[in-house]
JSON list of C-alpha atoms in Angstrom, two decimals:
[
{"chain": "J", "resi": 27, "resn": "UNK", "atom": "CA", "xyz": [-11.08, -6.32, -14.69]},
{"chain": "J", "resi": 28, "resn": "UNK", "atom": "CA", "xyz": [-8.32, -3.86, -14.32]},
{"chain": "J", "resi": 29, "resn": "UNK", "atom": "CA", "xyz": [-8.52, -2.05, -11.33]},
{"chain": "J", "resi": 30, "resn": "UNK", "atom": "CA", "xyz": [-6.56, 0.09, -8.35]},
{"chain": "J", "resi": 31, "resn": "UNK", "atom": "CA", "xyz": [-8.09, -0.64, -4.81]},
{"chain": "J", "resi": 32, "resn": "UNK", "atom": "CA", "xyz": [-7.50, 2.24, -2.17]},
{"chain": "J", "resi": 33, "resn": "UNK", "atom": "CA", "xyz": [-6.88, 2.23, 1.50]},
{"chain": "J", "resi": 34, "resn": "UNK", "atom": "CA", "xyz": [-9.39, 3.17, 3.67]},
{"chain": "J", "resi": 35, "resn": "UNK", "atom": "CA", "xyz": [-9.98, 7.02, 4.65]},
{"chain": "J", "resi": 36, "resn": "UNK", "atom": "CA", "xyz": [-7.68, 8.33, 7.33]},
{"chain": "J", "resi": 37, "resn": "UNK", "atom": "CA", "xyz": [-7.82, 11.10, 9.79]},
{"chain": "J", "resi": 38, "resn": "UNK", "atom": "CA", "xyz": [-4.53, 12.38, 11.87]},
{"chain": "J", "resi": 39, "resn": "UNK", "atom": "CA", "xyz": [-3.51, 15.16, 14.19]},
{"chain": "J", "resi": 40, "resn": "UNK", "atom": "CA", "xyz": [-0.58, 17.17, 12.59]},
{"chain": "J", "resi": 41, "resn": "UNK", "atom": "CA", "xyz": [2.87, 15.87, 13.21]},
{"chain": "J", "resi": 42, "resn": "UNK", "atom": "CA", "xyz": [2.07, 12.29, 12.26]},
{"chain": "J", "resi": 43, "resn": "UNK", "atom": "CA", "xyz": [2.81, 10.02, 9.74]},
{"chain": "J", "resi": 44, "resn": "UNK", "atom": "CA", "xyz": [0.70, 8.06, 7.01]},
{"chain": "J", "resi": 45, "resn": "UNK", "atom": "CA", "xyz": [1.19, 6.15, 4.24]},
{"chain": "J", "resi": 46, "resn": "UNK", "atom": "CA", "xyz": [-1.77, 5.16, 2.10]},
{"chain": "J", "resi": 47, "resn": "UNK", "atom": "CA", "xyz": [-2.20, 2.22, -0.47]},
{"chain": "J", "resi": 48, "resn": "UNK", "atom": "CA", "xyz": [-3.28, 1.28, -3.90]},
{"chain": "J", "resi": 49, "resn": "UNK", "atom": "CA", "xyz": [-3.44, -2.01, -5.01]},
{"chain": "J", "resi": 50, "resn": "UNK", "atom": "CA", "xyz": [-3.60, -3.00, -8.98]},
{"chain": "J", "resi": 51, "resn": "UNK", "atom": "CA", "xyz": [-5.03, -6.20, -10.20]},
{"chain": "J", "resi": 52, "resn": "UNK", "atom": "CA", "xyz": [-6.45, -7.53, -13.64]},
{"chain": "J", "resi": 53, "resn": "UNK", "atom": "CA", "xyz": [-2.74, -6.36, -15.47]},
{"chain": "J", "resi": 54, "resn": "UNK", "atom": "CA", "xyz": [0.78, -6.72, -15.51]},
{"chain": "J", "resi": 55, "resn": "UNK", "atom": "CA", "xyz": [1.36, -4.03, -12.30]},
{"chain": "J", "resi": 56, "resn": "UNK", "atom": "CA", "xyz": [5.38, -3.84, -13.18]},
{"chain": "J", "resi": 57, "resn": "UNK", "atom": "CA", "xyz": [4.29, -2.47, -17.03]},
{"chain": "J", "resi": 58, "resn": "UNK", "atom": "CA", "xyz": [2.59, 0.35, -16.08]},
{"chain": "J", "resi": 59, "resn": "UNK", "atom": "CA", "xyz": [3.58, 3.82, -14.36]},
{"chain": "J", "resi": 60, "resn": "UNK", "atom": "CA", "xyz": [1.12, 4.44, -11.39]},
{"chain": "J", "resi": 61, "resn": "UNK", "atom": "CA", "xyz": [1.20, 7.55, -9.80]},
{"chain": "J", "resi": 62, "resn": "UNK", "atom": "CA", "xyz": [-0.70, 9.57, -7.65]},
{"chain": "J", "resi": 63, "resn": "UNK", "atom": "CA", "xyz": [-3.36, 12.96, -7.81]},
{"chain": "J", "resi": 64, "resn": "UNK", "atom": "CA", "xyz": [-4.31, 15.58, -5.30]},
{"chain": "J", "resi": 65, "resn": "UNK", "atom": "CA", "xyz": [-7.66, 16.97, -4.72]},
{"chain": "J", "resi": 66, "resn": "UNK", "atom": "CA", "xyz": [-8.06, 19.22, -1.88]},
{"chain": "J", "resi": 67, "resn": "UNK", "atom": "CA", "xyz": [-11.69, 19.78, -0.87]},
{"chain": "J", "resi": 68, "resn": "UNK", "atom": "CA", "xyz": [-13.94, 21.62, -3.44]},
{"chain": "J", "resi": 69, "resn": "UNK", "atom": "CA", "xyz": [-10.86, 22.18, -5.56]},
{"chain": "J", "resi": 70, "resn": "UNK", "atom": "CA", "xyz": [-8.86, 21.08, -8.77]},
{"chain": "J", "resi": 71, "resn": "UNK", "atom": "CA", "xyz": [-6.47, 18.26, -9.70]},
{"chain": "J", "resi": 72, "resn": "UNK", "atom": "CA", "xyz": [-2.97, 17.94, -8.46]},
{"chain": "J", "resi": 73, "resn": "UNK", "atom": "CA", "xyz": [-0.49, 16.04, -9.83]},
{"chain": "J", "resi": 74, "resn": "UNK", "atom": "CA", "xyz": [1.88, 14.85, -7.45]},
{"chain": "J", "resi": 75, "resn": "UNK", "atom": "CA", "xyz": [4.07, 12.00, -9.08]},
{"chain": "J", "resi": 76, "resn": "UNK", "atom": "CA", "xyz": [4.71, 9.09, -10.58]},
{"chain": "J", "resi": 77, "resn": "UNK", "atom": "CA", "xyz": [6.75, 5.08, -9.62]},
{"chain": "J", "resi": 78, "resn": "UNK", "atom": "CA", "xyz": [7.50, 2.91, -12.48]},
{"chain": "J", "resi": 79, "resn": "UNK", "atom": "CA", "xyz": [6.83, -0.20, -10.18]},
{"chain": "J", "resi": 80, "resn": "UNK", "atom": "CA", "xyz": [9.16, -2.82, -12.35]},
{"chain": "J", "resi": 81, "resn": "UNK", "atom": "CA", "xyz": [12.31, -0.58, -11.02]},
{"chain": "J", "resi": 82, "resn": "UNK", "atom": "CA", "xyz": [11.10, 2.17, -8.37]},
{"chain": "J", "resi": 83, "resn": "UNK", "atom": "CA", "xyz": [11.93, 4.69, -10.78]},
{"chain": "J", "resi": 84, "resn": "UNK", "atom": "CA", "xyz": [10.41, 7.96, -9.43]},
{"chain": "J", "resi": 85, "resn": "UNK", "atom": "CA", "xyz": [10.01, 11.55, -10.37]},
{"chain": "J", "resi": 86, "resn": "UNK", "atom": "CA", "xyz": [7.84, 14.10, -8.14]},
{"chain": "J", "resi": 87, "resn": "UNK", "atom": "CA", "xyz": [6.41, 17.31, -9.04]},
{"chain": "J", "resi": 88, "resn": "UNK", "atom": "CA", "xyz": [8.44, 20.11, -7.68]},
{"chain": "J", "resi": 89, "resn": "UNK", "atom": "CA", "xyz": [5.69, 21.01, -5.64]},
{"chain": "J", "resi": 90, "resn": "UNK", "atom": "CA", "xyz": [5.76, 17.92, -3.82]},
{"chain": "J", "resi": 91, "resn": "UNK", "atom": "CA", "xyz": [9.23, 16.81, -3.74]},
{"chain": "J", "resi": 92, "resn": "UNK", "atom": "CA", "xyz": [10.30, 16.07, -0.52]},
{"chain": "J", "resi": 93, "resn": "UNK", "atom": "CA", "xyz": [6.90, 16.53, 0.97]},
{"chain": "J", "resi": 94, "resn": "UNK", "atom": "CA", "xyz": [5.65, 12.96, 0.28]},
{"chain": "J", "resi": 95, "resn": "UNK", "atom": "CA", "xyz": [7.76, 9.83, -0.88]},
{"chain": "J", "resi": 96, "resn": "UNK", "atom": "CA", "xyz": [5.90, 7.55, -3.29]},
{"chain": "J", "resi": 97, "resn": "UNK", "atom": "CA", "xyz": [6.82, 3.69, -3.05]},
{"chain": "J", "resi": 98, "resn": "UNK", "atom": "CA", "xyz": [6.30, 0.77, -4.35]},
{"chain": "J", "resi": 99, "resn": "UNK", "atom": "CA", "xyz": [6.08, -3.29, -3.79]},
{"chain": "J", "resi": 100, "resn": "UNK", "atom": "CA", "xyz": [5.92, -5.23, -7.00]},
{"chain": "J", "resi": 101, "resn": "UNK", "atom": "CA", "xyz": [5.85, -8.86, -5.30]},
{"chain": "J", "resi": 102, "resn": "UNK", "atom": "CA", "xyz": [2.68, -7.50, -3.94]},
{"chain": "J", "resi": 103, "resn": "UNK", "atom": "CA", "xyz": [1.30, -5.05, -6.96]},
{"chain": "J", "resi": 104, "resn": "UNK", "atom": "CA", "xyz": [0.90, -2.26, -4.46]},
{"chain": "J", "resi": 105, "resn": "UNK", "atom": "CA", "xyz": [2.14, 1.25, -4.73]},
{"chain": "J", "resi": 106, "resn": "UNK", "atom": "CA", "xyz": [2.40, 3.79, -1.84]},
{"chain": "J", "resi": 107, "resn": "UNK", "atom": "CA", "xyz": [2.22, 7.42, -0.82]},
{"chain": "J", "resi": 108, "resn": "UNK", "atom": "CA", "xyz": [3.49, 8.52, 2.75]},
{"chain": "J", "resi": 109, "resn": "UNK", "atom": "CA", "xyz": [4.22, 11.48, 4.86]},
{"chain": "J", "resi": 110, "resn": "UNK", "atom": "CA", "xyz": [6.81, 11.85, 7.36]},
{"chain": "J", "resi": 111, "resn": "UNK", "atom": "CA", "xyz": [4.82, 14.62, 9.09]},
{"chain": "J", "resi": 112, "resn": "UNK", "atom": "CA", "xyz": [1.12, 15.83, 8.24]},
{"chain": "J", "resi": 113, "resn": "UNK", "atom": "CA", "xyz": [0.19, 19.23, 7.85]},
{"chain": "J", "resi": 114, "resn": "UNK", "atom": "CA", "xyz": [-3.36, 20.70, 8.19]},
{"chain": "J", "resi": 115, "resn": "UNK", "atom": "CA", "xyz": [-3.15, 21.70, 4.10]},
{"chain": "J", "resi": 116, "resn": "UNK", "atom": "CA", "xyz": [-2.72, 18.08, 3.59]},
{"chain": "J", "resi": 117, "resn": "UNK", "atom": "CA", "xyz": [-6.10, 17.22, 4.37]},
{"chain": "J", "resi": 118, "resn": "UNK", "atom": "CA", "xyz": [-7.38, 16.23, 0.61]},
{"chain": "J", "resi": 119, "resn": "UNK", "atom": "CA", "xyz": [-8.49, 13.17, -1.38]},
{"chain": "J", "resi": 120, "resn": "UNK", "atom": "CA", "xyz": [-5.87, 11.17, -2.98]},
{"chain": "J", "resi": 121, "resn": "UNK", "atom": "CA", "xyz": [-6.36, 9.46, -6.04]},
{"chain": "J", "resi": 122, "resn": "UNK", "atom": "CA", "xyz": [-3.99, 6.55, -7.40]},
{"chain": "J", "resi": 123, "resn": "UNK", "atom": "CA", "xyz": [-3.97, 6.53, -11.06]},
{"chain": "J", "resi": 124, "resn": "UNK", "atom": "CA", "xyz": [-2.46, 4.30, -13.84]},
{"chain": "J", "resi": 125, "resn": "UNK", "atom": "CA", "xyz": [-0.50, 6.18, -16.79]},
{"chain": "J", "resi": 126, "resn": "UNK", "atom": "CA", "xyz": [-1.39, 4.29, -19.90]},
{"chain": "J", "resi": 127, "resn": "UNK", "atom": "CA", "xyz": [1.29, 3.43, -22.36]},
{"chain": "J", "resi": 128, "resn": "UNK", "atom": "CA", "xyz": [2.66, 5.25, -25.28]},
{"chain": "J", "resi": 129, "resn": "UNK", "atom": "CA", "xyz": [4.90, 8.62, -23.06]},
{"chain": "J", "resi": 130, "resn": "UNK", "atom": "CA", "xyz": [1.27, 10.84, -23.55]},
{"chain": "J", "resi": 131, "resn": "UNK", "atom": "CA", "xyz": [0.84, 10.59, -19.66]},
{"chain": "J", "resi": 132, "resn": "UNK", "atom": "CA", "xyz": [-2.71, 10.15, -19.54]},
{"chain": "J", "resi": 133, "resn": "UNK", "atom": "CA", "xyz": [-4.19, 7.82, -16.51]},
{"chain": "J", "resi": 134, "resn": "UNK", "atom": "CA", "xyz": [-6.80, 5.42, -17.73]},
{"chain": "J", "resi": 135, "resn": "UNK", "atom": "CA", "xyz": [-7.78, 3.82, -14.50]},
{"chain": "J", "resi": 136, "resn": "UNK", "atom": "CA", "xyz": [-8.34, 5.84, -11.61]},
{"chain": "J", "resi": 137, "resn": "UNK", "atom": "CA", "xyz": [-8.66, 4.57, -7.81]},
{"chain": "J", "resi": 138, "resn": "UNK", "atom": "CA", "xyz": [-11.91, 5.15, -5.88]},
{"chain": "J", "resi": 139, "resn": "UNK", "atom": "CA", "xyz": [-9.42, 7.79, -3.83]},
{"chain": "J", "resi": 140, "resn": "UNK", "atom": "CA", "xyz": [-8.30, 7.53, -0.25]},
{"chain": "J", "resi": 141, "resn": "UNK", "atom": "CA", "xyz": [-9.81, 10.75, 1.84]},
{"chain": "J", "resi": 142, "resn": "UNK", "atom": "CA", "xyz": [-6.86, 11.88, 4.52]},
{"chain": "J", "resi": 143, "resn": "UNK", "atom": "CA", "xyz": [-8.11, 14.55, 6.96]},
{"chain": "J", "resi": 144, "resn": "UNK", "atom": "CA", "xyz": [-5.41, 16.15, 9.57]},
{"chain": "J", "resi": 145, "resn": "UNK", "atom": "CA", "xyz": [-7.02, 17.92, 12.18]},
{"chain": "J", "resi": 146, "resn": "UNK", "atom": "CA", "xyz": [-5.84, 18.75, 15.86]},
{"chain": "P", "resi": 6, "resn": "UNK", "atom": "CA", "xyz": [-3.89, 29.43, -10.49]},
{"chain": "P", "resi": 7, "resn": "UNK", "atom": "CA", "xyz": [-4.32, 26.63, -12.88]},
{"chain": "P", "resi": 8, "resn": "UNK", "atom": "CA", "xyz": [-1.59, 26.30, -15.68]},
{"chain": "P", "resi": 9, "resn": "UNK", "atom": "CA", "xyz": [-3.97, 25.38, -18.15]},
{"chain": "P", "resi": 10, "resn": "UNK", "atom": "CA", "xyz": [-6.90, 27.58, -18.28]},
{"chain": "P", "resi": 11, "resn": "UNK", "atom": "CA", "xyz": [-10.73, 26.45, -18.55]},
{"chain": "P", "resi": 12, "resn": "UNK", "atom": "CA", "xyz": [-13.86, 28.49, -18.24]},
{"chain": "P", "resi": 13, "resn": "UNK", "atom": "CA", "xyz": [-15.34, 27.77, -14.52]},
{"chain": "P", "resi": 14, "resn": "UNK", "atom": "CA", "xyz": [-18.64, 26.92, -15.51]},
{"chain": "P", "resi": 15, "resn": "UNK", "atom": "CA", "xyz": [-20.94, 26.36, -18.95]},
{"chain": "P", "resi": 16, "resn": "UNK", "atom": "CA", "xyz": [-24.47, 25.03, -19.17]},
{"chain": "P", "resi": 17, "resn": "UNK", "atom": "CA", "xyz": [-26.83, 23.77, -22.28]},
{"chain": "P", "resi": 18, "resn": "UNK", "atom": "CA", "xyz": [-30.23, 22.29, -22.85]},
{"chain": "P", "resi": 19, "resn": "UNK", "atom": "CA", "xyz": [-30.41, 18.09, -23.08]},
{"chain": "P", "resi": 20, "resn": "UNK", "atom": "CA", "xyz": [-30.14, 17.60, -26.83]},
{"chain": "P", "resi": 21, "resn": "UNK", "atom": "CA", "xyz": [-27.78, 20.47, -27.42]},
{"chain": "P", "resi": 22, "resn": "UNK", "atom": "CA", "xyz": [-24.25, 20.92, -28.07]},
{"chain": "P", "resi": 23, "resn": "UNK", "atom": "CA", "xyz": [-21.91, 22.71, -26.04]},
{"chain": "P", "resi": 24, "resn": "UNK", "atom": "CA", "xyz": [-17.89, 23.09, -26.25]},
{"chain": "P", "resi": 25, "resn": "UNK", "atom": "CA", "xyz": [-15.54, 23.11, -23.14]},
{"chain": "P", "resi": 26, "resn": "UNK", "atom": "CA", "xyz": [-11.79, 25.47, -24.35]},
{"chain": "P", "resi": 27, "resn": "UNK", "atom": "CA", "xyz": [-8.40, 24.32, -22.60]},
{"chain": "P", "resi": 28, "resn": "UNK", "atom": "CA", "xyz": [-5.89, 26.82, -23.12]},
{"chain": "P", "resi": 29, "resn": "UNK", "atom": "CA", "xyz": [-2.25, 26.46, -22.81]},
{"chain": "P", "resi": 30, "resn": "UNK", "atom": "CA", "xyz": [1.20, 27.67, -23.90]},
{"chain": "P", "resi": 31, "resn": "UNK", "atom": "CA", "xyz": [4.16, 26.21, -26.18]},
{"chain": "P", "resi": 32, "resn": "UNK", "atom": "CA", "xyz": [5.54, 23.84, -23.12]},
{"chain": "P", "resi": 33, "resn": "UNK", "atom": "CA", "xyz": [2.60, 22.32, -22.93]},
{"chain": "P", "resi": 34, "resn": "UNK", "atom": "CA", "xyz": [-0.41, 21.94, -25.12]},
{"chain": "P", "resi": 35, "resn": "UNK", "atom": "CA", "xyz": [1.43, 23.23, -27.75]},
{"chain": "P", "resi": 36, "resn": "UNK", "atom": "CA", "xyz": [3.81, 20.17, -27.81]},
{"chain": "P", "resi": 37, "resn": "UNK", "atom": "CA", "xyz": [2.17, 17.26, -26.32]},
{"chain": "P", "resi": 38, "resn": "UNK", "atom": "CA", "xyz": [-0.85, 15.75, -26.86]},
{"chain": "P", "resi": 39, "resn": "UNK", "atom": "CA", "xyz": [-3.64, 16.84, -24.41]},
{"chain": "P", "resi": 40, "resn": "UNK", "atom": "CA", "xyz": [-6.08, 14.42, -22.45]},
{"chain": "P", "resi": 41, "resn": "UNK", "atom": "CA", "xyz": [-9.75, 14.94, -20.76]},
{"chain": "P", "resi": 42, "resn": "UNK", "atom": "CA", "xyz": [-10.91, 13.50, -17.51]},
{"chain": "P", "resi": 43, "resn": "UNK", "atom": "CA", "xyz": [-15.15, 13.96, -16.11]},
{"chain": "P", "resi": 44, "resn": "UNK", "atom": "CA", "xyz": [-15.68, 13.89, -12.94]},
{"chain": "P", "resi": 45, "resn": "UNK", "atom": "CA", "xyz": [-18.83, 13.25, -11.90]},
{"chain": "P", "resi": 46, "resn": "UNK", "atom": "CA", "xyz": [-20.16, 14.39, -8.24]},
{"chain": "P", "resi": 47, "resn": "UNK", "atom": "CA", "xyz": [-18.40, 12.37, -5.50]},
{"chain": "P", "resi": 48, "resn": "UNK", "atom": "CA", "xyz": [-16.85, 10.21, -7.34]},
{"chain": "P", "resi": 49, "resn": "UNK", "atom": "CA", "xyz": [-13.29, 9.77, -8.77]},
{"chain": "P", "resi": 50, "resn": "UNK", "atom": "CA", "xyz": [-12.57, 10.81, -12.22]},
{"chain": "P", "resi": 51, "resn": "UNK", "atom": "CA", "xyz": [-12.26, 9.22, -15.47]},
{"chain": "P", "resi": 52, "resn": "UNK", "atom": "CA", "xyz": [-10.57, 9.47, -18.48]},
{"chain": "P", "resi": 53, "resn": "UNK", "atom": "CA", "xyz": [-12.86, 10.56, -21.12]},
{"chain": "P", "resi": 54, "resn": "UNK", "atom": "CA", "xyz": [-10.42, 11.22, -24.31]},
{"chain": "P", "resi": 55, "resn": "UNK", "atom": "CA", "xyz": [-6.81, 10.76, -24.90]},
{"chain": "P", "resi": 56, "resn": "UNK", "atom": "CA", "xyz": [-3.99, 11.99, -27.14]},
{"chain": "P", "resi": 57, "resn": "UNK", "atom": "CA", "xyz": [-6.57, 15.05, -28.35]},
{"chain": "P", "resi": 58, "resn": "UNK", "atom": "CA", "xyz": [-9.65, 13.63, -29.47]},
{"chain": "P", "resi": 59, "resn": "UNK", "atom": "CA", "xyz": [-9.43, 9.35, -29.23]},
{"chain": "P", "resi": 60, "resn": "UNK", "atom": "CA", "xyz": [-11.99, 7.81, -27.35]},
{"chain": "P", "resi": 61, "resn": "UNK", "atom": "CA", "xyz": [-11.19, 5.10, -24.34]},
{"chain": "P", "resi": 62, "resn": "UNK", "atom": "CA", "xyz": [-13.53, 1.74, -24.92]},
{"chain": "P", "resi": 63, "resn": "UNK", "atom": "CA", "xyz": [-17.05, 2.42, -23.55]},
{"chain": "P", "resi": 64, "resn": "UNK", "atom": "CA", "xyz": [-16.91, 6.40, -24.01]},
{"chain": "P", "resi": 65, "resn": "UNK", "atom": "CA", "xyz": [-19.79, 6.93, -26.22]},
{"chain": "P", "resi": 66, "resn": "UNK", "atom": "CA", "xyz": [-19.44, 8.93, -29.32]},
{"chain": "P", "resi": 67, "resn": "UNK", "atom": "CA", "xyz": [-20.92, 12.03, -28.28]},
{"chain": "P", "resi": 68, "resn": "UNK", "atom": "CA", "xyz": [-18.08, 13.13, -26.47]},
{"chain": "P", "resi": 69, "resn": "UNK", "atom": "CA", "xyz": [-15.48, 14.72, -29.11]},
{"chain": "P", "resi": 70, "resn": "UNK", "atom": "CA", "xyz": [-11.60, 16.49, -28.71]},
{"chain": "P", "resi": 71, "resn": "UNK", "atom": "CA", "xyz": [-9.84, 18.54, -30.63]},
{"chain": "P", "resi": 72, "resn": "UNK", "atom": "CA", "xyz": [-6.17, 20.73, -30.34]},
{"chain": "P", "resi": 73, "resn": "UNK", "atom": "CA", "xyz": [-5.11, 23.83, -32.59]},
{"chain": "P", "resi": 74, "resn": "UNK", "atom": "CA", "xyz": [-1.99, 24.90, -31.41]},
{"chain": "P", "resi": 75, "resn": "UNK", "atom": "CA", "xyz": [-1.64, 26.08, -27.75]},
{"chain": "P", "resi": 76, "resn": "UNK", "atom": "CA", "xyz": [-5.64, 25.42, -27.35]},
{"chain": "P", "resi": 77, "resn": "UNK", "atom": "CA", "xyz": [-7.81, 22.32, -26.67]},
{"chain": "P", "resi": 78, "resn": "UNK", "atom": "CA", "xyz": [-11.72, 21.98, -26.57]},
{"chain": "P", "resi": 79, "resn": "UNK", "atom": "CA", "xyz": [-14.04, 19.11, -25.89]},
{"chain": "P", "resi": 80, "resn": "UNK", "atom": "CA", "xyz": [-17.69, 19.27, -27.46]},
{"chain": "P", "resi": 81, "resn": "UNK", "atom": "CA", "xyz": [-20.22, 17.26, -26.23]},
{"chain": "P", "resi": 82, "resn": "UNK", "atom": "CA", "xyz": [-23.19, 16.68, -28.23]},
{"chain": "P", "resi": 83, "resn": "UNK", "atom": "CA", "xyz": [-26.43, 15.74, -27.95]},
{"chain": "P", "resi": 84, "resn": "UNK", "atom": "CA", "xyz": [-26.22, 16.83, -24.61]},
{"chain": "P", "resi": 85, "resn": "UNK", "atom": "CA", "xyz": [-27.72, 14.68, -21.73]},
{"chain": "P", "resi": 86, "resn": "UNK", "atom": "CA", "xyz": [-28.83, 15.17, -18.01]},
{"chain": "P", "resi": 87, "resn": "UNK", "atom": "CA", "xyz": [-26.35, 12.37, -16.98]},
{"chain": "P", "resi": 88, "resn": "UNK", "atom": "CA", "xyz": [-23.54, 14.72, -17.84]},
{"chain": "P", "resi": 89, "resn": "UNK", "atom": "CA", "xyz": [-23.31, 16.90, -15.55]},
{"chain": "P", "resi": 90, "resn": "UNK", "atom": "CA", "xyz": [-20.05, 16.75, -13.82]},
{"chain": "P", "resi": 91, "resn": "UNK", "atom": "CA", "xyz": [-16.89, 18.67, -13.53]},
{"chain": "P", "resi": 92, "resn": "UNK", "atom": "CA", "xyz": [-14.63, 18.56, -16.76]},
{"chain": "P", "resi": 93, "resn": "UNK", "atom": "CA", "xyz": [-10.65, 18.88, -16.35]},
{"chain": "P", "resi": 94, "resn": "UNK", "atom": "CA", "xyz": [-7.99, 19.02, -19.30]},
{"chain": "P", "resi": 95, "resn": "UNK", "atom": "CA", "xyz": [-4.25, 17.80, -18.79]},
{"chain": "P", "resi": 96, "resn": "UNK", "atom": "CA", "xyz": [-0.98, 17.77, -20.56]},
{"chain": "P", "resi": 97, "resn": "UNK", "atom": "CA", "xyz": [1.94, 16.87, -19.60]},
{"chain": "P", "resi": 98, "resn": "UNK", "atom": "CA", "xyz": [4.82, 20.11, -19.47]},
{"chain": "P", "resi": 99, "resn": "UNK", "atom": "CA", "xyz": [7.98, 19.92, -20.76]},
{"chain": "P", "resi": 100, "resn": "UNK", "atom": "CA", "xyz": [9.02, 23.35, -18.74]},
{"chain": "P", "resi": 101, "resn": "UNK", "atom": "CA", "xyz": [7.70, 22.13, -14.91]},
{"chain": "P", "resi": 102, "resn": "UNK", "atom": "CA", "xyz": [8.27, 17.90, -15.35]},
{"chain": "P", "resi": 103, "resn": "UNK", "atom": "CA", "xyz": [5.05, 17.88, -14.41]},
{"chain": "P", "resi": 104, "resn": "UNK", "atom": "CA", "xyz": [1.36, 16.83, -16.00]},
{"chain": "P", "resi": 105, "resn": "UNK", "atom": "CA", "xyz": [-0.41, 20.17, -15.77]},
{"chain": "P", "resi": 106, "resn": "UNK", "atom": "CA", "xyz": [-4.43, 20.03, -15.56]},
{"chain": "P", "resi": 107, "resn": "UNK", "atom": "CA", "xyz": [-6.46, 23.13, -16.28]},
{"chain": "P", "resi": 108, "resn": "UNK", "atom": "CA", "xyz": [-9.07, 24.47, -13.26]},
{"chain": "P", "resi": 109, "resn": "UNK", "atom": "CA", "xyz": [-12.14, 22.42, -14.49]},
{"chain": "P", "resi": 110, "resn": "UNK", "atom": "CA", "xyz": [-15.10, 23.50, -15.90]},
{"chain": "P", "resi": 111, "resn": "UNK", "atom": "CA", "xyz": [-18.41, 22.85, -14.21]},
{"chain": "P", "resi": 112, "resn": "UNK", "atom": "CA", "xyz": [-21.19, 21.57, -16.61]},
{"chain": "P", "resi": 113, "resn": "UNK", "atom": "CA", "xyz": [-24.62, 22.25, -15.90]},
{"chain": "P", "resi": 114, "resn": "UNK", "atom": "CA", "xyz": [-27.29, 20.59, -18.03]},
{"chain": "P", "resi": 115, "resn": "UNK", "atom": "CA", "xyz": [-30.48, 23.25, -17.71]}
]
């Protein structure tokens, strides 16, 4: 079964750091881009980027670029998102997603999501 | 504010059809294919048609796309309690870099 496996829900004080995983089984993790979705509470969908995990190419929405870094470790078929320093406004559910094939940028697996709260 | 634009909310009757619009503009819709995701409450969402109107494995039939131009809609017939859920379009936008989604539309089955 193909599937992306979450870390566990987080809550931080602002000014910390995080970094959240997703781990894909049941395909070929280095064939696929995997990237990651924002939903903030009773809100839309965010796109925030995307990793091509066979050669850590990345490419970030504006509106997150150089807000979060996006990582990943193929010997270990696990992709990352961090934060250098949390913000209140970060506090959101995360989603991992894969992008199937073909350049039409849909994601056909979706992660159960990864809830970060940031609260002082 | 939402680059692609949905209705917030539409309702129907079980057994009825009802039609969800997505529209966009020239850098997006209007030059790449668009894609639908349901999200139903608490729980992660999940792709329910691809490249306009093409149907993942295990999406039943009921569940239709179509694109004309800068504008998407999804129909949904034969509608069904089970349904309810928030709806969201996407396409990716040449202009931003960026996959755009559209607000969501909130479908309540009366």
């Amino acid at each position: 079964e193909v599937q992306l496996v979450q870390s566990g829900a987080e809550v931080k004080k602002p000014g910390e750091s995080l970094k959240i995983s997703c781990k894909g089984s049941g395909y070929s993790f280095t064939s696929y881009w995997i990237g990651w979705v924002r939903q903030r509470p009773g809100k839309g969908l965010e796109w925030m980027g995307i990793i091509y995990p066979g050669d850590s190419n990345t490419r970030y929405s504006p509106s997150f670029q150089g807000q979060v870094t996006i990582s990943a470790d193929k010997s270990i078929s696990t992709a990352y998102l961090q934060w250098s320093s949390l913000k209140a406004s970060d506090t959101a559910m995360y989603y991992c997603v894969r992008h199937g094939l073909g350049g039409n940028y849909y994601m056909d697996v979706w992660g159960k999501g990864t809830t970060v709260t940031v609260s002082s | 504010q939402s680059v692609l634009t949905q209705p917030p909310s539409a309702s129907g009757t079980p057994g009825q059809r009802v039609t969800i619009s997505c529209s966009g503009s020239s850098s997006n819709i209007g030059s790449n294919t668009v894609n639908w995701y349901q999200q139903l409450p608490g729980t992660a969402p999940k792709l329910l048609i691809y490249s306009n109107n093409q149907r993942p494995s295990g999406v039943p039939d009921r569940f239709s796309g179509s694109k004309s131009g800068t504008s998407a809609s999804l129909a949904i017939s034969g509608l069904q309690s089970e349904d309810e859920a928030d709806y969201y379009c996407a396409a990716w936008d040449d202009s931003l870099n960026v996959v755009v989604f559209g607000g969501g539309t909130k479908l309540t089955v009366l």
